[in-house]
Short mmCIF file of C-alpha atoms in Angstrom, two decimals:
data_model
loop_
_atom_site.label_atom_id
_atom_site.label_comp_id
_atom_site.label_asym_id
_atom_site.label_seq_id
_atom_site.Cartn_x
_atom_site.Cartn_y
_atom_site.Cartn_z
CA MET A 1 66.75 -15.17 -35.35
CA PHE A 2 63.12 -14.28 -34.60
CA PRO A 3 62.18 -10.68 -35.25
CA LEU A 4 61.56 -8.89 -31.97
CA TRP A 5 57.94 -8.07 -32.75
CA ILE A 6 57.08 -11.76 -33.34
CA ALA A 7 58.57 -12.68 -30.01
CA PHE A 8 56.58 -9.89 -28.37
CA MET A 9 53.29 -11.11 -29.95
CA ILE A 10 53.95 -14.69 -28.81
CA ALA A 11 54.67 -13.51 -25.27
CA LEU A 12 51.48 -11.42 -25.27
CA ALA A 13 49.41 -14.39 -26.49
CA LEU A 14 50.88 -16.62 -23.80
CA VAL A 15 50.05 -14.04 -21.10
CA GLY A 16 46.51 -13.76 -22.42
CA LEU A 17 46.14 -17.52 -22.44
CA GLY A 18 47.39 -17.70 -18.87
CA VAL A 19 44.91 -15.04 -17.67
CA TRP A 20 42.05 -16.87 -19.39
CA ALA A 21 43.05 -20.22 -17.87
CA TYR A 22 43.32 -18.69 -14.39
CA ARG A 23 39.85 -17.10 -14.65
CA ARG A 24 38.41 -20.30 -16.12
CA TYR A 25 39.83 -22.81 -13.67
CA ALA A 26 40.76 -20.88 -10.55
CA PRO A 27 38.46 -21.64 -7.56
CA GLN A 28 35.73 -19.03 -7.15
CA PRO A 29 35.26 -17.33 -3.76
CA SER A 30 32.45 -18.92 -1.71
CA GLY A 31 31.15 -15.59 -0.49
CA ARG A 32 31.29 -16.65 3.13
CA GLU A 33 33.46 -13.68 3.96
CA ASP A 34 31.10 -11.20 2.31
CA ARG A 35 29.11 -8.90 4.61
CA TYR A 36 26.08 -6.73 3.82
CA THR A 37 24.30 -3.69 5.23
CA PRO A 38 20.51 -3.23 5.16
CA GLU A 39 19.27 -0.22 3.22
CA ARG A 40 16.08 1.70 4.01
CA ILE A 41 13.16 0.51 1.89
CA LEU A 42 10.59 2.85 3.42
CA THR A 43 11.00 6.12 5.34
CA PRO A 44 9.47 6.29 8.84
CA GLU A 45 6.69 8.43 7.40
CA GLN A 46 5.93 5.77 4.77
CA VAL A 47 5.92 3.03 7.44
CA ALA A 48 3.40 5.04 9.50
CA MET A 49 1.22 5.59 6.41
CA LEU A 50 1.39 1.87 5.57
CA ASP A 51 0.14 1.06 9.08
CA TYR A 52 -2.62 3.62 8.64
CA LEU A 53 -3.75 2.04 5.35
CA HIS A 54 -3.73 -1.41 6.96
CA ASP A 55 -6.10 0.01 9.62
CA THR A 56 -8.25 1.52 6.86
CA PHE A 57 -8.41 -1.76 4.91
CA PRO A 58 -8.24 -4.53 7.54
CA GLY A 59 -7.76 -7.98 6.05
CA GLN A 60 -6.82 -6.57 2.62
CA VAL A 61 -3.43 -6.49 0.93
CA VAL A 62 -1.66 -3.12 1.00
CA LEU A 63 1.63 -2.89 -0.93
CA PRO A 64 4.18 -0.05 -1.00
CA GLN A 65 6.08 1.23 -4.03
CA VAL A 66 4.51 -0.74 -6.87
CA LYS A 67 5.30 -0.12 -10.53
CA LEU A 68 2.33 0.24 -12.84
CA LYS A 69 3.71 -2.53 -15.06
CA ASP A 70 3.40 -4.94 -12.12
CA MET A 71 -0.26 -4.09 -11.38
CA LEU A 72 -1.80 -3.38 -14.78
CA SER A 73 -1.91 -5.04 -18.21
CA ILE A 74 -2.81 -3.48 -21.53
CA ARG A 75 -6.34 -4.08 -22.71
CA ARG A 76 -5.91 -2.21 -25.95
CA ALA A 77 -3.52 0.41 -27.26
CA THR A 78 -2.88 2.33 -30.47
CA ASP A 79 0.85 1.86 -29.95
CA ARG A 80 1.49 -1.04 -27.63
CA ARG A 81 5.22 -0.45 -27.25
CA ARG A 82 4.69 3.14 -26.08
CA ALA A 83 1.90 2.02 -23.76
CA GLU A 84 4.30 -0.53 -22.19
CA GLU A 85 6.92 2.23 -21.80
CA ARG A 86 4.41 4.40 -19.95
CA LEU A 87 3.61 1.59 -17.56
CA ALA A 88 7.34 0.91 -16.95
CA ARG A 89 8.08 4.61 -16.13
CA GLN A 90 5.34 5.05 -13.54
CA GLN A 91 4.90 3.77 -9.99
CA VAL A 92 2.72 4.60 -6.98
CA ASP A 93 3.55 4.87 -3.30
CA PHE A 94 0.83 2.47 -2.15
CA VAL A 95 -1.69 0.04 -3.68
CA VAL A 96 -4.72 -1.52 -2.00
CA CYS A 97 -5.97 -4.80 -3.48
CA GLY A 98 -9.45 -6.27 -3.35
CA GLN A 99 -10.32 -9.77 -2.21
CA ASP A 100 -9.44 -11.07 -5.70
CA GLY A 101 -5.91 -9.65 -5.42
CA ARG A 102 -6.49 -6.96 -8.07
CA PRO A 103 -5.74 -3.29 -7.31
CA MET A 104 -8.66 -1.08 -6.25
CA PHE A 105 -6.98 2.10 -4.99
CA ALA A 106 -3.59 3.65 -5.66
CA PHE A 107 -2.06 6.39 -3.50
CA ASP A 108 0.79 8.85 -3.72
CA ILE A 109 1.88 10.93 -0.74
CA GLU A 110 1.33 14.61 -1.35
CA GLN A 111 4.52 16.43 -2.31
CA TYR A 112 5.24 19.95 -3.48
CA HIS A 113 7.79 20.13 -6.28
CA LEU A 114 9.71 23.36 -6.66
CA SER A 115 11.75 22.22 -9.68
CA ASN A 116 10.38 20.92 -12.97
CA ALA A 117 6.87 21.20 -11.58
CA LYS A 118 5.24 21.30 -15.05
CA ALA A 119 6.79 17.97 -16.14
CA LYS A 120 5.91 16.30 -12.83
CA THR A 121 2.29 17.52 -13.10
CA HIS A 122 2.10 16.03 -16.58
CA GLN A 123 3.39 12.67 -15.30
CA VAL A 124 0.80 12.69 -12.50
CA LYS A 125 -2.00 13.36 -14.97
CA MET A 126 -0.72 10.53 -17.18
CA LYS A 127 -0.60 8.17 -14.21
CA ASN A 128 -4.13 9.11 -13.22
CA ARG A 129 -5.42 8.58 -16.76
CA ILE A 130 -3.80 5.13 -16.98
CA LEU A 131 -5.14 3.98 -13.61
CA LYS A 132 -8.61 5.32 -14.28
CA THR A 133 -8.98 3.22 -17.42
CA ALA A 134 -8.26 0.14 -15.27
CA GLY A 135 -10.85 1.12 -12.69
CA VAL A 136 -8.25 1.99 -10.07
CA ARG A 137 -8.95 5.23 -8.17
CA PHE A 138 -5.80 7.33 -7.72
CA LEU A 139 -5.61 9.68 -4.74
CA PHE A 140 -3.11 11.89 -2.97
CA LEU A 141 -2.56 11.30 0.75
CA LYS A 142 -1.47 14.00 3.15
CA ASN A 143 2.20 13.91 4.04
CA GLY A 144 1.56 12.80 7.62
CA ILE A 145 -1.05 10.61 9.28
CA HIS A 146 -1.77 13.41 11.81
CA ARG A 147 -3.34 15.27 8.86
CA MET A 148 -5.50 12.31 7.80
CA PRO A 149 -9.05 11.51 8.97
CA SER A 150 -9.73 8.47 11.11
CA PRO A 151 -9.32 5.15 9.24
CA SER A 152 -13.06 4.43 9.44
CA GLU A 153 -14.03 7.85 8.07
CA PHE A 154 -11.41 7.57 5.33
CA ARG A 155 -12.69 4.14 4.31
CA LYS A 156 -16.27 5.44 4.18
CA GLN A 157 -15.26 8.20 1.79
CA LEU A 158 -13.17 5.85 -0.32
CA ASP A 159 -16.16 3.55 -0.83
CA LEU A 160 -17.96 6.51 -2.38
CA ALA A 161 -15.02 7.22 -4.68
CA ALA A 162 -14.38 3.66 -5.91
CA LEU A 163 -14.44 3.18 -9.69
CA PRO A 164 -16.11 0.29 -11.54
CA GLN A 165 -13.53 -2.17 -12.83
CA PRO A 166 -13.49 -3.83 -16.25
CA ILE A 167 -14.35 -7.51 -16.14
CA PRO A 168 -11.06 -9.45 -16.48
CA LYS A 169 -10.85 -11.84 -19.43
CA GLU A 170 -9.77 -15.28 -18.32
CA ALA A 171 -6.94 -16.68 -20.40
CA SER A 172 -8.65 -20.07 -20.56
CA GLU A 173 -11.79 -18.68 -22.20
CA PRO A 174 -11.46 -18.41 -25.98
CA GLU A 175 -12.91 -15.28 -27.55
CA SER A 176 -15.55 -15.45 -30.26
CA VAL A 177 -15.24 -13.26 -33.32
CA ARG A 178 -17.96 -11.01 -31.88
CA GLN A 179 -16.10 -10.73 -28.57
CA GLN A 180 -12.87 -9.90 -30.35
CA LEU A 181 -14.67 -7.13 -32.25
CA GLU A 182 -16.31 -5.78 -29.13
CA SER A 183 -13.02 -5.80 -27.25
CA LYS A 184 -11.72 -3.20 -29.68
CA PHE A 185 -14.18 -0.72 -28.22
CA SER A 186 -14.00 0.53 -24.68
CA GLU A 187 -17.44 0.12 -23.20
CA PHE A 188 -15.90 0.67 -19.76
CA ASP A 189 -14.07 3.97 -20.37
CA GLN A 190 -17.33 5.91 -20.44
CA ILE A 191 -18.85 4.40 -17.29
CA PHE A 192 -18.10 6.19 -14.04
CA PRO A 193 -20.11 6.72 -10.85
CA ALA A 194 -22.14 9.91 -10.60
CA THR A 195 -20.24 12.15 -8.19
CA GLY A 196 -19.38 15.81 -8.14
CA PHE A 197 -15.72 15.00 -8.78
CA ARG A 198 -14.32 15.49 -12.24
CA ASP A 199 -12.63 12.20 -13.12
CA SER A 200 -10.04 13.90 -15.32
CA GLU A 201 -8.46 15.34 -12.19
CA VAL A 202 -6.34 13.62 -9.54
CA MET A 203 -8.42 13.39 -6.39
CA GLY A 204 -6.95 14.93 -3.27
CA MET A 205 -8.15 14.65 0.31
CA SER A 206 -10.35 17.76 0.10
CA GLY A 207 -12.17 16.42 -2.95
CA LEU A 208 -12.56 13.05 -1.37
CA MET A 209 -14.02 14.36 1.89
CA ASP A 210 -16.50 16.53 -0.04
CA LEU A 211 -18.07 13.40 -1.55
CA GLY A 212 -19.73 12.54 1.75
CA ASN A 213 -21.20 16.02 2.03
CA GLU A 214 -22.50 15.84 -1.53
CA ASP A 215 -24.08 12.47 -0.79
CA SER A 216 -25.73 13.82 2.35
CA ASP A 217 -27.00 16.89 0.51
CA ARG A 218 -28.41 14.68 -2.27
CA GLN A 219 -30.22 12.49 0.24
CA ALA A 220 -31.61 15.53 2.06
CA ARG A 221 -32.95 16.92 -1.25
CA GLN A 222 -34.54 13.56 -2.00
CA ARG A 223 -36.26 13.44 1.44
CA SER A 224 -37.45 17.01 0.98
CA ALA A 225 -38.90 16.22 -2.43
CA VAL A 226 -40.72 13.17 -0.99
CA ARG A 227 -42.23 15.29 1.78
CA HIS A 228 -43.44 17.93 -0.72
CA ARG A 229 -45.07 15.26 -2.89
CA ALA A 230 -46.78 13.82 0.17
#
């Protein structure tokens, strides 16, 4: 007579085999009876701001909620793995692309954080530093289009704030030894337009709108100097 425990183990194995066979060969549901519900991708405020940016950049691509890893690549890094992690953790609310499809401006909507403000400020500074090295100007937008200037005025100020972008290296072009050596140095990181804005800071709307005044003041001083020389 079989011991009871052997009979139990055989029965358990047969049950397991039956479950496996059912899962393996049973017809799978077609999904025709499944139903879905749309979830909100953008808030109404974000939709309004997206429309505003389309008016500011007519004919250009404006994308919402883009991760940095989807818009930037690493030119050089001391620790590439950590640099990739920084890109993966960060995203921006909106990105504006140039005619070549590469990002020119990145925007976040202005928010005031009451909790963990110090950590969030550090993340914003990190995001700004990353974008700046790629020649992408990072700015804060007001949290409502009624607080923004007209699209034409905003575009005029943004043109003054644009950063020079590093020349992309085409994958099809082989690098010479000299080019490989030169690529280890960042000739771009030190080149920025001469404005009154400190590039280490994140630019807000007040700093952006002051650029036009500074430009007008500079032109007035130049005209005055010309008249005095005459």
